[in-house]
CSV table of C-alpha atoms in Angstrom, one decimal:
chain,number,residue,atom,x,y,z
A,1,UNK,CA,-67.8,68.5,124.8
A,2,UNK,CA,-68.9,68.3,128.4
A,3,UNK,CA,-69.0,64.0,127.5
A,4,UNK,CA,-66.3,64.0,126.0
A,5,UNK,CA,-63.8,65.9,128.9
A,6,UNK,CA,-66.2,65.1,131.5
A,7,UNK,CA,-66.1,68.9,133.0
A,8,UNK,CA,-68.0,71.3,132.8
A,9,UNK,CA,-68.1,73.9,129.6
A,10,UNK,CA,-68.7,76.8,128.2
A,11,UNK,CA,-69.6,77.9,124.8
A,12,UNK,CA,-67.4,81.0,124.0
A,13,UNK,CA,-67.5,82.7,120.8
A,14,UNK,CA,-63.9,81.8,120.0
A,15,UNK,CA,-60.4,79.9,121.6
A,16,UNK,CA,-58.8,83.5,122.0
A,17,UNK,CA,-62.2,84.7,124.5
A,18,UNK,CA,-61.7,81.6,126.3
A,19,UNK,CA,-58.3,81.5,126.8
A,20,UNK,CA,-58.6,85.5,128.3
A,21,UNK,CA,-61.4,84.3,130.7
A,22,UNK,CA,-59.4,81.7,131.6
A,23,UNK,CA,-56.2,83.7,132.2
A,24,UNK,CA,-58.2,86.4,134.0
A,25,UNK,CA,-60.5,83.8,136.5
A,26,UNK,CA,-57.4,81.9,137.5
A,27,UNK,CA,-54.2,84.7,137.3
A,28,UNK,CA,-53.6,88.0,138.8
A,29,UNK,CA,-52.3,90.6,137.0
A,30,UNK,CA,-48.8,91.0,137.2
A,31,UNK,CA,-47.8,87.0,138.2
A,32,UNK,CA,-45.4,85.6,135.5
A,33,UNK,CA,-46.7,83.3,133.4
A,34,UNK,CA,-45.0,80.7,131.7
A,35,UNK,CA,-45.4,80.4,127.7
A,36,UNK,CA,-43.9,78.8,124.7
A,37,UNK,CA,-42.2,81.1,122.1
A,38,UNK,CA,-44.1,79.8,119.5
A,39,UNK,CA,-47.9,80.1,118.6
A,40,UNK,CA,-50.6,82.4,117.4
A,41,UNK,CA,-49.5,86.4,117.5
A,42,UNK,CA,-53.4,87.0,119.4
A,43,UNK,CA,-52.5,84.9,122.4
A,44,UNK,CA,-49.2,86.9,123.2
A,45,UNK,CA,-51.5,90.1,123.5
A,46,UNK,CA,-54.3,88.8,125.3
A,47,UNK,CA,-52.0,87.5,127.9
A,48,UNK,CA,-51.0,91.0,127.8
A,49,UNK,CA,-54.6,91.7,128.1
A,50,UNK,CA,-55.1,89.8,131.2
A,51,UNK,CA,-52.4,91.9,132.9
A,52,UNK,CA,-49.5,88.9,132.9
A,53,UNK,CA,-46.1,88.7,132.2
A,54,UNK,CA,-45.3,86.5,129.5
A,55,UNK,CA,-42.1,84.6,130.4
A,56,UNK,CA,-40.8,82.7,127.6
A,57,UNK,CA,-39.9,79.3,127.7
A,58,UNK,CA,-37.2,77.6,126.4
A,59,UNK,CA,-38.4,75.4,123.4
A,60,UNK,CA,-38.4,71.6,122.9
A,61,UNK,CA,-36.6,71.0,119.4
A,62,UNK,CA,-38.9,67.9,119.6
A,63,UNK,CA,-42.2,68.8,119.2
A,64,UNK,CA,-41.8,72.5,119.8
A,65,UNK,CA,-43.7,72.5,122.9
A,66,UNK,CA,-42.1,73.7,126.0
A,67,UNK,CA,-38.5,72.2,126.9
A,68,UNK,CA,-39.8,71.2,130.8
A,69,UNK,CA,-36.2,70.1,131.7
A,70,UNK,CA,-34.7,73.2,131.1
A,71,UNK,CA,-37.2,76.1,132.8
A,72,UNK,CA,-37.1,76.5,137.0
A,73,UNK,CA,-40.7,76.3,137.4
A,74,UNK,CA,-40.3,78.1,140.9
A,75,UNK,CA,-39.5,81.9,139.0
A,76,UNK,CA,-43.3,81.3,137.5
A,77,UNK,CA,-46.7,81.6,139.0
A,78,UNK,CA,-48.9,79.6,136.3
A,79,UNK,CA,-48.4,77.9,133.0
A,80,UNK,CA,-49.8,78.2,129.7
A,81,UNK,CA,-49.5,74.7,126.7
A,82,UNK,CA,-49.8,75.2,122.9
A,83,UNK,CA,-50.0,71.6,122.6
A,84,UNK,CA,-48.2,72.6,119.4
A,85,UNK,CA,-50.4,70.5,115.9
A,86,UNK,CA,-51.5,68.3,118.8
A,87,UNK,CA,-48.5,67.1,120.2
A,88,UNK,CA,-48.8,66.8,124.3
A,89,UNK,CA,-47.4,69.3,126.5
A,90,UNK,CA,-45.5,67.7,129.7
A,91,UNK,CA,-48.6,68.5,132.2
A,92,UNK,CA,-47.3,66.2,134.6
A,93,UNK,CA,-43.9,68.5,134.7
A,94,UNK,CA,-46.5,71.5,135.6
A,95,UNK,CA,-48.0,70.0,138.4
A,96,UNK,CA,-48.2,72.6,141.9
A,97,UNK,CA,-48.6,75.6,139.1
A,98,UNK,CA,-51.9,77.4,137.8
A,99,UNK,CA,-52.4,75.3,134.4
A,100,UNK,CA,-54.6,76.3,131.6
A,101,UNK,CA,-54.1,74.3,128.8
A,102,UNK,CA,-54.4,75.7,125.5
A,103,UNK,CA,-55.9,72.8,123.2
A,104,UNK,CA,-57.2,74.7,120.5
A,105,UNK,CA,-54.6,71.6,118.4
A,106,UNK,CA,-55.4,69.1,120.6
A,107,UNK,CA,-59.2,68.1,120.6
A,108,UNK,CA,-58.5,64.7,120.0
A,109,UNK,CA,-54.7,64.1,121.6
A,110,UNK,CA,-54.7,62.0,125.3
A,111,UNK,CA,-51.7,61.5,127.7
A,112,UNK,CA,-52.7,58.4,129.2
A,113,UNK,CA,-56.1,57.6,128.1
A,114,UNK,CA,-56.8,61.1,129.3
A,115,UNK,CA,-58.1,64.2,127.3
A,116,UNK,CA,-56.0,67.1,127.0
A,117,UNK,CA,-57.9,69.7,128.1
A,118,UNK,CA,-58.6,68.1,131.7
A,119,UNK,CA,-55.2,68.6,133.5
A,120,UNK,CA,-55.6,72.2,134.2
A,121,UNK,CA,-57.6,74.3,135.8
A,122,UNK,CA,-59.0,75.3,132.4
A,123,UNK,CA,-58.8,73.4,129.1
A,124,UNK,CA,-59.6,76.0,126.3
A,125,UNK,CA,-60.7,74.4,123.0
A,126,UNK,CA,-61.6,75.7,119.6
A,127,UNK,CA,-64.4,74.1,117.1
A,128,UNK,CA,-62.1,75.9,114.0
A,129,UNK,CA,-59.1,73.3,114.4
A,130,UNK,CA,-60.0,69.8,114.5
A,131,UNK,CA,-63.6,70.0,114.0
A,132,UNK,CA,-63.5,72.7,111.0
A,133,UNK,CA,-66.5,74.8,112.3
A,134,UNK,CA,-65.0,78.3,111.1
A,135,UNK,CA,-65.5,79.9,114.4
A,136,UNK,CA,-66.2,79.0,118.5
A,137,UNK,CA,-64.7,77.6,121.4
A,138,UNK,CA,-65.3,75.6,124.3
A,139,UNK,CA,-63.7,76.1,127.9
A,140,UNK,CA,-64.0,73.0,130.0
A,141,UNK,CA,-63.4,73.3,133.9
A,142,UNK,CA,-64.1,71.0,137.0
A,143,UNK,CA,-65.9,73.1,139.4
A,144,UNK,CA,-69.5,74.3,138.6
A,145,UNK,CA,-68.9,77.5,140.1
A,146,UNK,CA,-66.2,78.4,138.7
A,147,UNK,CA,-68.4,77.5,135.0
A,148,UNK,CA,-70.8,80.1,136.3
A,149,UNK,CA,-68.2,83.0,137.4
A,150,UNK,CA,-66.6,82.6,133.9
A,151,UNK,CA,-70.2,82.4,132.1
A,152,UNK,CA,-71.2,85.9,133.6
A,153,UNK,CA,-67.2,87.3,132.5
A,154,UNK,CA,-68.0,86.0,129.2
A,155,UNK,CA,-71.5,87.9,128.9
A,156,UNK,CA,-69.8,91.2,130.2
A,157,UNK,CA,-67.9,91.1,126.9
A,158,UNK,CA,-69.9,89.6,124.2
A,159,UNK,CA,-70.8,91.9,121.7
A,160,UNK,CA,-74.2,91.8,120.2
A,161,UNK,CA,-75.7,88.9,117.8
A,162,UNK,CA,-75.2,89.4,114.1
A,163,UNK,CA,-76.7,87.3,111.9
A,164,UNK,CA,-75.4,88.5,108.4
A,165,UNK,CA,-71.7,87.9,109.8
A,166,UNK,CA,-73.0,84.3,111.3
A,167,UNK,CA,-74.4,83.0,108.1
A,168,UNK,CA,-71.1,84.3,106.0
A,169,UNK,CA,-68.7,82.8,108.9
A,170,UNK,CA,-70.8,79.2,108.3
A,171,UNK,CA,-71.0,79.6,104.5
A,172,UNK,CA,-67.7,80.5,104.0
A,173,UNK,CA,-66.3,77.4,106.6
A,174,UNK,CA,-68.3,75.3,104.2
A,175,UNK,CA,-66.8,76.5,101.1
A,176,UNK,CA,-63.6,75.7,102.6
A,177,UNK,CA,-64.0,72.1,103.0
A,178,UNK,CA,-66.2,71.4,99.7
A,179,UNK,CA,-62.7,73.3,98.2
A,180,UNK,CA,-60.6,70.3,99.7
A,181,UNK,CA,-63.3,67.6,98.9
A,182,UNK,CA,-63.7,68.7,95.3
A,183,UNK,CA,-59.7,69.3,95.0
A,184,UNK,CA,-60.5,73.0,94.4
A,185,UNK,CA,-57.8,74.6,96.4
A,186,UNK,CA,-55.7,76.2,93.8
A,187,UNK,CA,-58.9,77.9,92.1
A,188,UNK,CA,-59.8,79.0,95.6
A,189,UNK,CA,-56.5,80.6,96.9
A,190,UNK,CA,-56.9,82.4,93.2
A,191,UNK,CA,-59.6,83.6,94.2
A,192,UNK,CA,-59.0,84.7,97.7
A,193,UNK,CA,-56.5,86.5,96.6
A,194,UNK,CA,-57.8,88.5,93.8
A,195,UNK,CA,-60.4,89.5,96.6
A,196,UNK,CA,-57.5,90.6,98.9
A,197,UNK,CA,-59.5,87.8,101.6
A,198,UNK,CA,-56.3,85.6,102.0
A,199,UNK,CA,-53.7,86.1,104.9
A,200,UNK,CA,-50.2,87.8,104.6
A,201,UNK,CA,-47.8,84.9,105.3
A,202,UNK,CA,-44.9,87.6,104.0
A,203,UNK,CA,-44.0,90.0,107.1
A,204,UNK,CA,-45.8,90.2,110.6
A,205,UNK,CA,-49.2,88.4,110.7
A,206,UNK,CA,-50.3,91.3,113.1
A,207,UNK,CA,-48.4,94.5,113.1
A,208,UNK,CA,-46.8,95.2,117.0
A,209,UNK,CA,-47.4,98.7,117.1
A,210,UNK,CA,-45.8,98.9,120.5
A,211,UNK,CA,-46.2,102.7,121.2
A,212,UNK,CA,-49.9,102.0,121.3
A,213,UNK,CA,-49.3,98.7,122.9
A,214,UNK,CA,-48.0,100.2,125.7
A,215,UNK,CA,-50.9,102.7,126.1
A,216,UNK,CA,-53.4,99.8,125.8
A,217,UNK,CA,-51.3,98.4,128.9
A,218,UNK,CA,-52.3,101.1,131.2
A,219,UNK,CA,-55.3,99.6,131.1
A,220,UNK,CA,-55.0,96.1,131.6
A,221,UNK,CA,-56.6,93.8,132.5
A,222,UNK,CA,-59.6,94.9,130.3
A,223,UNK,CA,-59.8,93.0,127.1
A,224,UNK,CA,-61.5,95.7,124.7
A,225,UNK,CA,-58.4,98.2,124.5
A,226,UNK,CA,-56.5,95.2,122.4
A,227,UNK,CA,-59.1,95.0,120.2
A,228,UNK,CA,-57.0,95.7,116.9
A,229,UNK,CA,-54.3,93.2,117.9
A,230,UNK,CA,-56.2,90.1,119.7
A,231,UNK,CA,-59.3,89.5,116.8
A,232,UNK,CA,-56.6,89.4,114.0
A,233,UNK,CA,-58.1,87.4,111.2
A,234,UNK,CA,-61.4,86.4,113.5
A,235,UNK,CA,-63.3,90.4,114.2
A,236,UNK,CA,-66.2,88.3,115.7
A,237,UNK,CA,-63.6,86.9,118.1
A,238,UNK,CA,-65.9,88.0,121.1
A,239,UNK,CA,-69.2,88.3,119.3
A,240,UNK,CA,-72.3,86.5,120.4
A,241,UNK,CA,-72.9,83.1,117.9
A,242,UNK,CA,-76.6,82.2,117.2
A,243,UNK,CA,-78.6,79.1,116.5
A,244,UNK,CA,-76.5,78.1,112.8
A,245,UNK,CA,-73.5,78.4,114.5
A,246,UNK,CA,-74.8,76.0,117.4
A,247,UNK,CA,-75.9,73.6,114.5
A,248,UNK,CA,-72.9,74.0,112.2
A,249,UNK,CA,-70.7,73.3,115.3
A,250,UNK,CA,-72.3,70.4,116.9
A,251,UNK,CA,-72.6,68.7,113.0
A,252,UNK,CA,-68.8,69.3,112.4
A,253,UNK,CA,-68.1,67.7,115.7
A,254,UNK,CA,-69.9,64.9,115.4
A,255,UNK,CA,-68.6,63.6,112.5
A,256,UNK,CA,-64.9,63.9,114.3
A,257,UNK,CA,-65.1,60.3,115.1
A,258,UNK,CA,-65.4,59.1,111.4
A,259,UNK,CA,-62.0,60.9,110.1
A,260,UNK,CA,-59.9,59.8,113.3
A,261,UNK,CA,-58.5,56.7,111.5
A,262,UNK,CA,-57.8,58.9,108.0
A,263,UNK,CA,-56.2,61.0,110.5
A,264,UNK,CA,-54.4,58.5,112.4
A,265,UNK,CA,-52.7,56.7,108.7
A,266,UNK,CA,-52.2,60.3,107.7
A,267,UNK,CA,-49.7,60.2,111.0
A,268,UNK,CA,-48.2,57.5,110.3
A,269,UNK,CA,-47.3,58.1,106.9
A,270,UNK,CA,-45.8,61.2,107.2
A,271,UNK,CA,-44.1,59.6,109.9
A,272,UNK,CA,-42.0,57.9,108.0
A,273,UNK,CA,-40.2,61.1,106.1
A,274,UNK,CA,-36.4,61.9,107.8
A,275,UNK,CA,-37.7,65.5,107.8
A,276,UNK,CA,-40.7,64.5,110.4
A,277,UNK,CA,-40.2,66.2,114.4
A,278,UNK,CA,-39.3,63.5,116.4
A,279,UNK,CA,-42.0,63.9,119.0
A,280,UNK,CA,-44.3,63.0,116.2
A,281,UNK,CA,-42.9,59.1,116.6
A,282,UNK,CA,-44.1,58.8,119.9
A,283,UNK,CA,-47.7,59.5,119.1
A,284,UNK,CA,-48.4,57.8,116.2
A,285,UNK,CA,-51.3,56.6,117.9
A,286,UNK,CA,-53.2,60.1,117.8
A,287,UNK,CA,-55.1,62.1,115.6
A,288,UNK,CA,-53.0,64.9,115.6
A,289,UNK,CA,-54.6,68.2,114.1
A,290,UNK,CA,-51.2,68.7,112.0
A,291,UNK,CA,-47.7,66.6,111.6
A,292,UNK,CA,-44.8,68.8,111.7
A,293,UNK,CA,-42.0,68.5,109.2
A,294,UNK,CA,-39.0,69.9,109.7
A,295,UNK,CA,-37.2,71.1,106.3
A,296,UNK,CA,-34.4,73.5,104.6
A,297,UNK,CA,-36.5,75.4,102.2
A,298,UNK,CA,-39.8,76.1,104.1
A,299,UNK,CA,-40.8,78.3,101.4
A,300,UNK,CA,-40.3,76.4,98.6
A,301,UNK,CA,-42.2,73.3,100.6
A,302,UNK,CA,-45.1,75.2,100.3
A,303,UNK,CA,-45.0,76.9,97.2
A,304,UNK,CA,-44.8,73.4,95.9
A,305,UNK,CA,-47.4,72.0,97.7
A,306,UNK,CA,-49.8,74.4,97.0
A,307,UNK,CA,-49.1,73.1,93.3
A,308,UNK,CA,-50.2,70.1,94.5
A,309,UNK,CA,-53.3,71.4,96.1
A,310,UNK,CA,-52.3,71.4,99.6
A,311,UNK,CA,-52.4,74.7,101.5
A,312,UNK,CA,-50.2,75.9,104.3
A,313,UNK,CA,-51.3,77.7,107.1
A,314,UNK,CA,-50.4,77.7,111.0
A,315,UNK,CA,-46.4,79.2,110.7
A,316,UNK,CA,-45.5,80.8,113.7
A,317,UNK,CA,-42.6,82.4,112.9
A,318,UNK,CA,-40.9,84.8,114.5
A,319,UNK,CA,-41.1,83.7,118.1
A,320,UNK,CA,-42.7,85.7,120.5
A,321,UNK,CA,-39.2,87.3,122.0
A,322,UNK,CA,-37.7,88.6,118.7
A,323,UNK,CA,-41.4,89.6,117.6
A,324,UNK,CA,-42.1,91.5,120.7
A,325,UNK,CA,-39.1,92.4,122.6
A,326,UNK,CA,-38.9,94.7,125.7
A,327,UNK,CA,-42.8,93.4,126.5
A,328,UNK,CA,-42.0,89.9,127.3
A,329,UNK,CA,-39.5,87.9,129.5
A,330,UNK,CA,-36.9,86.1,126.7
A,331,UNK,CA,-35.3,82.9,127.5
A,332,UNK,CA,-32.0,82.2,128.0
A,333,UNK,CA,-31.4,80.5,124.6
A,334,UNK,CA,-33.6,81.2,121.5
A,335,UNK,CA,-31.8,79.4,119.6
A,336,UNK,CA,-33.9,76.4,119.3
A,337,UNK,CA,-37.6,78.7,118.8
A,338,UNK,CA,-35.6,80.6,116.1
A,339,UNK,CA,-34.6,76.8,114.2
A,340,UNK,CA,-38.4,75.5,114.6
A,341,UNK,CA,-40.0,79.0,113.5
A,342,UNK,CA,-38.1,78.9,110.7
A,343,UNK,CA,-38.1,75.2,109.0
A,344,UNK,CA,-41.7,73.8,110.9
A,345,UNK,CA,-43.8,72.8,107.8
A,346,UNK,CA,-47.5,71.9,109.4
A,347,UNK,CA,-48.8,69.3,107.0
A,348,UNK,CA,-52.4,68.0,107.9
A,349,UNK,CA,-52.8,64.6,107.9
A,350,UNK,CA,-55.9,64.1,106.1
A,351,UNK,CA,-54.3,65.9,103.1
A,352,UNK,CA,-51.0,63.1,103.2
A,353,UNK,CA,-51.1,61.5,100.3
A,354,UNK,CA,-51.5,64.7,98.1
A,355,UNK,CA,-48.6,66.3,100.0
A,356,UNK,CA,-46.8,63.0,100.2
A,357,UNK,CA,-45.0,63.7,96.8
A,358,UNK,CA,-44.0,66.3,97.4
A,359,UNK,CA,-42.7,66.1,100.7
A,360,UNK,CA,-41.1,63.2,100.2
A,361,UNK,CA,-37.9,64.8,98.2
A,362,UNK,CA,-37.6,67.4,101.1
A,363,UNK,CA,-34.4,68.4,102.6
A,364,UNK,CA,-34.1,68.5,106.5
A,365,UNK,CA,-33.3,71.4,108.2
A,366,UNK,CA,-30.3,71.6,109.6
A,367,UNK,CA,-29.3,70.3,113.0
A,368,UNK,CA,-31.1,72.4,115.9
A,369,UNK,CA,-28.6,74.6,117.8
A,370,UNK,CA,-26.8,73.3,121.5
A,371,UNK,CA,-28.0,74.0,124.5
A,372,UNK,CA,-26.5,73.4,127.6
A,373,UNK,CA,-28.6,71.1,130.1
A,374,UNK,CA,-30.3,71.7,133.0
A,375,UNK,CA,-32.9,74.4,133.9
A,376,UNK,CA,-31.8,77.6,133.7
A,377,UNK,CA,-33.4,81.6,134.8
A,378,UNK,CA,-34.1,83.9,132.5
A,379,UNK,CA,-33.2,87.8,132.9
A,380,UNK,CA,-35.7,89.9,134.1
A,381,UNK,CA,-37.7,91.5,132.1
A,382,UNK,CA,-37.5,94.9,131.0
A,383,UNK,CA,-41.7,95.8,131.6
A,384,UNK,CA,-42.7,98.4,134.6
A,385,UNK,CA,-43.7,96.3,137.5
A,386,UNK,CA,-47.6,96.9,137.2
């Protein structure tokens, strides 16, 4: 990774650690930081974690990436991308601001011959996206000494080794992708969900809980009091990985380079559909990690593709404002995050031509709302000052 950005990095147990460290090395608690509305529930509270003030941008019905054009940059202290399924954030719109870049979707995606991931002050990467490891992350940063101040944060945190839970994270990443290989995928969702081990796309994917949100915020900005809400799906989110997972890792990445052209016609194909976001059409030159569709009946999309074999995951829906109000800064106009959370259909482009008849005789989604140009200030936010 350190080749490939040409930083320096730092092997974290998972994205979610690194993007904390990140957010805690660079930001002080209580400085407004800028966010899009739409990504992982974790990252919402671990910026809570950090002691920030998630301000919610305005949303870009083109790639669902921040709308740059329409926030004032000047109410904001630093910026956090999504780099939504790999699509760019504008980083050149950020420039003056405290950048980390979330590129957890974005491994492979460049703005100018440049890796995502190297604009900021902190890249944060993950080794479950792109390269499929299961588990791990990779923060990349220019100065040596900040590598080594974020190194000893890291090792304040890690919880001990566990073997048992390393060798079931590896085995189960690989009976993942033997699943797709061997076109398995409907016998294995069966199976994951006789075994109660599948996610809850139905409802919240992590219950708010606010009452006892706001009694882990008295004690922010340490990490361990959110817990419950930041590992999610991933309880060894801050555990210490061992040699298989170095192994696993470093295999799955390497062999990166020989799906980048799959990846790339898997683009372009899907590309083609009416129901495809138009920010997909100007990067048809990049691997993106998924290609976002944008449809009437989401749910029926992927009931239908998982017919075909083809599983769904990565829906972030509600945005971050409606999911956890009165603990974040909402924008202006929702509008647009509420249109994308609720008809974005991720579909990965290595898996195209099994989801390619099906998608093909999708609907679009209806026109995104209006919004009036120019940038615009959101109300205050309703948090104590901390």
């Amino acid at each position: 990774m350190a080749t490939r950005t040409g930083r320096h990095c730092l092997a974290v147990p998972s994205n979610r650690l690194g993007l904390y460290l990140a957010l805690r090395h660079w930001c002080i608690p209580g400085q407004r930081l800028l966010m899009s509305p739409i990504s992982a529930d974790e990252i919402l509270f671990l910026v809570l974690a950090a002691g920030l003030r998630p301000v919610i941008a305005p949303l870009s019905p083109l790639d669902g990436n921040i709308d740059a054009d329409a926030v004032d940059l000047d109410t904001v202290d630093a910026v956090l991308t999504t780099n939504l399924y790999g699509l760019p954030d504008r980083v050149a719109a950020f420039a003056g601001k405290t950048l980390v870049e979330d590129v957890a979707h974005a491994m492979e995606t460049t703005v100018g011959g440049r890796p995502l991931g190297t604009f900021g002050v902190a890249g944060v990467f993950s080794m479950s996206k792109h390269a499929g490891a299961g588990s791990g992350g990779v923060v990349a940063v220019e100065s040596e000494a900040d590598l080594h101040s974020l190194e000893a944060a890291r090792d304040l945190l890690l919880r001990p080794y566990r073997p048992v839970a390393e060798a079931v994270s590896v085995l189960t990443s690989v009976a993942r992708h033997t699943a797709v290989r061997l076109d398995l995928v409907r016998p294995a969702l069966w199976v994951m969900r006789a075994l109660g081990m599948e996610e809850e796309r139905e409802g919240l994917r992590i219950a708010p809980r606010p009452e006892e949100l706001a009694e882990a915020m008295k004690r922010v900005p340490d990490l361990p009091p959110f817990d419950s809400w930041v590992r999610a799906d991933l309880r060894d989110y801050r555990t210490r990985r061992g040699p298989l997972s170095r192994r696993y890792q470093v295999r799955r990445l390497r062999a990166l380079p020989g799906r980048r052209a799959r990846r790339i016609a898997g683009v372009r194909a899907l590309a083609e559909l009416p129901t495809v976001a138009k920010g997909v059409l100007d990067h048809l030159d990049q691997p993106l990690f998924r290609v976002p569709l944008l449809v009437a009946d989401r749910d029926e999309a992927i009931a239908a593709l998982e017919r075909r074999g083809v599983a769904t995951g990565y829906l972030y829906d509600p945005p971050y404002d409606d999911y956890l109000p009165g603990f974040v800064e909402p924008p202006a106009d929702p509008g647009v995050a509420r249109w994308w959370g609720r008809h974005a259909l991720p579909v990965d482009p290595l898996q195209a031509h099994r989801a390619l008849p099906v998608v093909r005789e999708l609907t679009p989604a209806p026109p995104p709302p209006s919004r009036a140009a120019g940038p615009r200030s959101a109300p205050r936010s309703p948090l104590p000052p901390s």
